């Protein structure tokens, strides 16, 4: 009887742990908060890539994912002032045309609610080496992908 009880507890714990670690495919992308990483205002910080065409890790997350109609919170948690400005860099013709937080001091925030799916580059006007990307997706995009994958893999044998 003890073996059966212990086995049942182990199975229950395994099921519970799987429920806690939900796959990212079912993650909620209704809201994302983007913050500058510590020290990102310093051009010699390790967040700045040597190759200027590579996305920096000066914002966290460096690639943010949000649903259409969701909310992006730009939060300055750094002591330095920062902006979160749409565009690839200062030379882009459309700088700030989609969103621009303006200059945010420490603990200030700005929000943006995207209405169109796509990829949106942004940077800091004060520290232009700080670059990030927001990926805006249709609300059920990943769930739809999973359904297609499940139908494709109906053999139960995996890939």
mmCIF file of C-alpha atoms in Angstrom:
data_model
loop_
_atom_site.group_PDB
_atom_site.id
_atom_site.type_symbol
_atom_site.label_atom_id
_atom_site.label_comp_id
_atom_site.label_asym_id
_atom_site.label_seq_id
_atom_site.Cartn_x
_atom_site.Cartn_y
_atom_site.Cartn_z
ATOM 1 C CA UNK A 1 0.000 0.000 0.000
ATOM 2 C CA UNK A 2 2.850 2.400 0.802
ATOM 3 C CA UNK A 3 4.405 1.824 -2.632
ATOM 4 C CA UNK A 4 1.127 2.678 -4.356
ATOM 5 C CA UNK A 5 0.741 5.863 -2.294
ATOM 6 C CA UNK A 6 4.320 6.954 -2.979
ATOM 7 C CA UNK A 7 3.922 6.211 -6.686
ATOM 8 C CA UNK A 8 0.706 8.234 -6.778
ATOM 9 C CA UNK A 9 2.452 11.177 -5.093
ATOM 10 C CA UNK A 10 5.323 11.042 -7.576
ATOM 11 C CA UNK A 11 2.890 11.046 -10.505
ATOM 12 C CA UNK A 12 0.949 13.922 -8.946
ATOM 13 C CA UNK A 13 4.162 15.934 -8.468
ATOM 14 C CA UNK A 14 5.214 15.254 -12.070
ATOM 15 C CA UNK A 15 1.850 16.435 -13.387
ATOM 16 C CA UNK A 16 1.979 19.528 -11.181
ATOM 17 C CA UNK A 17 5.491 20.430 -12.349
ATOM 18 C CA UNK A 18 4.407 20.140 -15.995
ATOM 19 C CA UNK A 19 1.484 22.473 -15.331
ATOM 20 C CA UNK A 20 3.799 25.057 -13.768
ATOM 21 C CA UNK A 21 6.214 25.064 -16.729
ATOM 22 C CA UNK A 22 3.751 26.006 -19.467
ATOM 23 C CA UNK A 23 5.361 26.013 -22.933
ATOM 24 C CA UNK A 24 6.115 29.410 -24.442
ATOM 25 C CA UNK A 25 3.675 28.596 -27.237
ATOM 26 C CA UNK A 26 0.892 29.314 -24.802
ATOM 27 C CA UNK A 27 2.544 32.314 -23.160
ATOM 28 C CA UNK A 28 0.460 35.408 -22.601
ATOM 29 C CA UNK A 29 1.743 38.224 -24.780
ATOM 30 C CA UNK A 30 -0.885 40.780 -23.786
ATOM 31 C CA UNK A 31 1.668 42.920 -21.957
ATOM 32 C CA UNK A 32 5.447 43.236 -21.979
ATOM 33 C CA UNK A 33 7.711 45.568 -20.040
ATOM 34 C CA UNK A 34 10.979 46.729 -21.609
ATOM 35 C CA UNK A 35 13.741 48.198 -19.436
ATOM 36 C CA UNK A 36 17.304 49.375 -20.066
ATOM 37 C CA UNK A 37 19.928 46.988 -18.722
ATOM 38 C CA UNK A 38 22.237 48.185 -15.977
ATOM 39 C CA UNK A 39 25.115 50.229 -17.392
ATOM 40 C CA UNK A 40 23.591 50.455 -20.867
ATOM 41 C CA UNK A 41 24.165 54.218 -21.006
ATOM 42 C CA UNK A 42 27.916 53.582 -21.151
ATOM 43 C CA UNK A 43 29.163 52.989 -24.744
ATOM 44 C CA UNK A 44 31.849 50.590 -23.472
ATOM 45 C CA UNK A 45 29.244 48.430 -21.712
ATOM 46 C CA UNK A 46 29.215 44.769 -22.784
ATOM 47 C CA UNK A 47 25.617 45.176 -24.020
ATOM 48 C CA UNK A 48 26.973 47.035 -27.058
ATOM 49 C CA UNK A 49 27.902 44.608 -29.866
ATOM 50 C CA UNK A 50 31.094 45.166 -31.854
ATOM 51 C CA UNK A 51 29.097 44.820 -35.078
ATOM 52 C CA UNK A 52 26.749 47.832 -35.340
ATOM 53 C CA UNK A 53 24.295 45.814 -37.475
ATOM 54 C CA UNK A 54 23.691 43.378 -34.589
ATOM 55 C CA UNK A 55 20.908 44.065 -32.092
ATOM 56 C CA UNK A 56 22.277 45.167 -28.723
ATOM 57 C CA UNK A 57 21.323 43.643 -25.398
ATOM 58 C CA UNK A 58 21.011 47.081 -23.806
ATOM 59 C CA UNK A 59 17.254 46.645 -23.366
ATOM 60 C CA UNK A 60 15.660 43.756 -21.528
ATOM 61 C CA UNK A 61 14.227 41.913 -23.247
ATOM 62 C CA UNK A 62 16.193 42.822 -26.362
ATOM 63 C CA UNK A 63 13.427 41.226 -28.441
ATOM 64 C CA UNK A 64 10.014 41.803 -26.892
ATOM 65 C CA UNK A 65 6.940 39.895 -28.095
ATOM 66 C CA UNK A 66 3.439 41.320 -27.720
ATOM 67 C CA UNK A 67 0.036 40.672 -29.246
ATOM 68 C CA UNK A 68 -1.770 43.140 -31.499
ATOM 69 C CA UNK A 69 -3.818 45.296 -29.127
ATOM 70 C CA UNK A 70 -1.525 44.413 -26.227
ATOM 71 C CA UNK A 71 0.543 46.826 -24.222
ATOM 72 C CA UNK A 72 4.256 47.600 -24.307
ATOM 73 C CA UNK A 73 5.470 49.368 -21.180
ATOM 74 C CA UNK A 74 8.724 51.258 -21.602
ATOM 75 C CA UNK A 75 10.118 51.590 -18.089
ATOM 76 C CA UNK A 76 13.307 53.452 -17.265
ATOM 77 C CA UNK A 77 14.754 51.635 -14.269
ATOM 78 C CA UNK A 78 18.210 53.124 -14.876
ATOM 79 C CA UNK A 79 19.733 56.204 -13.246
ATOM 80 C CA UNK A 80 20.473 57.640 -16.710
ATOM 81 C CA UNK A 81 17.705 59.228 -18.833
ATOM 82 C CA UNK A 82 16.640 57.083 -21.805
ATOM 83 C CA UNK A 83 14.139 57.079 -24.628
ATOM 84 C CA UNK A 84 12.411 54.261 -26.460
ATOM 85 C CA UNK A 85 12.105 55.655 -29.962
ATOM 86 C CA UNK A 86 10.829 53.870 -33.074
ATOM 87 C CA UNK A 87 13.352 53.523 -35.900
ATOM 88 C CA UNK A 88 16.552 51.704 -36.736
ATOM 89 C CA UNK A 89 18.757 54.664 -35.774
ATOM 90 C CA UNK A 90 18.997 58.456 -35.828
ATOM 91 C CA UNK A 91 19.290 58.512 -39.635
ATOM 92 C CA UNK A 92 15.957 56.747 -40.267
ATOM 93 C CA UNK A 93 13.454 58.953 -42.094
ATOM 94 C CA UNK A 94 10.605 57.734 -39.902
ATOM 95 C CA UNK A 95 12.241 58.163 -36.465
ATOM 96 C CA UNK A 96 9.578 58.298 -33.786
ATOM 97 C CA UNK A 97 6.684 58.029 -36.242
ATOM 98 C CA UNK A 98 5.180 54.870 -34.691
ATOM 99 C CA UNK A 99 6.058 55.450 -31.024
ATOM 100 C CA UNK A 100 8.375 57.624 -28.988
ATOM 101 C CA UNK A 101 8.487 57.631 -25.206
ATOM 102 C CA UNK A 102 10.273 60.956 -25.125
ATOM 103 C CA UNK A 103 13.007 61.401 -22.561
ATOM 104 C CA UNK A 104 12.249 59.260 -19.513
ATOM 105 C CA UNK A 105 14.003 59.893 -16.241
ATOM 106 C CA UNK A 106 14.552 57.149 -13.652
ATOM 107 C CA UNK A 107 11.292 55.369 -12.674
ATOM 108 C CA UNK A 108 9.274 57.027 -15.432
ATOM 109 C CA UNK A 109 7.245 54.926 -17.871
ATOM 110 C CA UNK A 110 5.536 55.268 -21.212
ATOM 111 C CA UNK A 111 3.176 52.820 -22.945
ATOM 112 C CA UNK A 112 2.383 51.877 -26.526
ATOM 113 C CA UNK A 113 -0.445 49.658 -27.789
ATOM 114 C CA UNK A 114 0.351 48.271 -31.252
ATOM 115 C CA UNK A 115 -2.510 47.826 -33.700
ATOM 116 C CA UNK A 116 -0.585 46.162 -36.545
ATOM 117 C CA UNK A 117 1.452 42.944 -36.574
ATOM 118 C CA UNK A 118 5.078 43.273 -37.595
ATOM 119 C CA UNK A 119 8.574 43.992 -36.344
ATOM 120 C CA UNK A 120 9.404 47.373 -34.865
ATOM 121 C CA UNK A 121 13.008 48.469 -34.319
ATOM 122 C CA UNK A 122 13.684 51.082 -31.677
ATOM 123 C CA UNK A 123 16.633 52.783 -30.000
ATOM 124 C CA UNK A 124 17.524 55.378 -27.367
ATOM 125 C CA UNK A 125 17.880 58.939 -28.697
ATOM 126 C CA UNK A 126 20.390 59.751 -25.938
ATOM 127 C CA UNK A 127 22.391 56.514 -26.309
ATOM 128 C CA UNK A 128 21.909 55.439 -29.965
ATOM 129 C CA UNK A 129 23.931 52.229 -29.509
ATOM 130 C CA UNK A 130 21.015 50.939 -27.421
ATOM 131 C CA UNK A 131 18.780 49.078 -29.873
ATOM 132 C CA UNK A 132 15.835 46.734 -29.458
ATOM 133 C CA UNK A 133 13.091 44.991 -31.396
ATOM 134 C CA UNK A 134 9.397 44.555 -30.688
ATOM 135 C CA UNK A 135 7.661 41.694 -32.471
ATOM 136 C CA UNK A 136 3.927 42.271 -32.657
ATOM 137 C CA UNK A 137 1.901 39.173 -33.487
ATOM 138 C CA UNK A 138 -1.727 38.300 -34.033
ATOM 139 C CA UNK A 139 -3.203 37.318 -30.646
ATOM 140 C CA UNK A 140 -3.572 33.584 -31.398
ATOM 141 C CA UNK A 141 -0.596 33.207 -33.758
ATOM 142 C CA UNK A 142 1.400 30.715 -31.701
ATOM 143 C CA UNK A 143 -1.621 28.703 -30.600
ATOM 144 C CA UNK A 144 -2.645 28.276 -34.251
ATOM 145 C CA UNK A 145 0.883 27.061 -35.060
ATOM 146 C CA UNK A 146 0.671 24.488 -32.277
ATOM 147 C CA UNK A 147 -2.671 23.178 -33.555
ATOM 148 C CA UNK A 148 -1.189 22.647 -37.019
ATOM 149 C CA UNK A 149 1.831 20.922 -35.480
ATOM 150 C CA UNK A 150 -0.413 18.621 -33.410
ATOM 151 C CA UNK A 151 -2.451 17.606 -36.454
ATOM 152 C CA UNK A 152 0.746 16.956 -38.431
ATOM 153 C CA UNK A 153 2.192 14.801 -35.673
ATOM 154 C CA UNK A 154 -0.845 12.578 -35.140
ATOM 155 C CA UNK A 155 1.250 9.408 -35.070
ATOM 156 C CA UNK A 156 2.397 10.103 -31.530
ATOM 157 C CA UNK A 157 5.935 9.248 -32.608
ATOM 158 C CA UNK A 158 7.274 12.819 -32.407
ATOM 159 C CA UNK A 159 9.661 14.377 -34.860
#
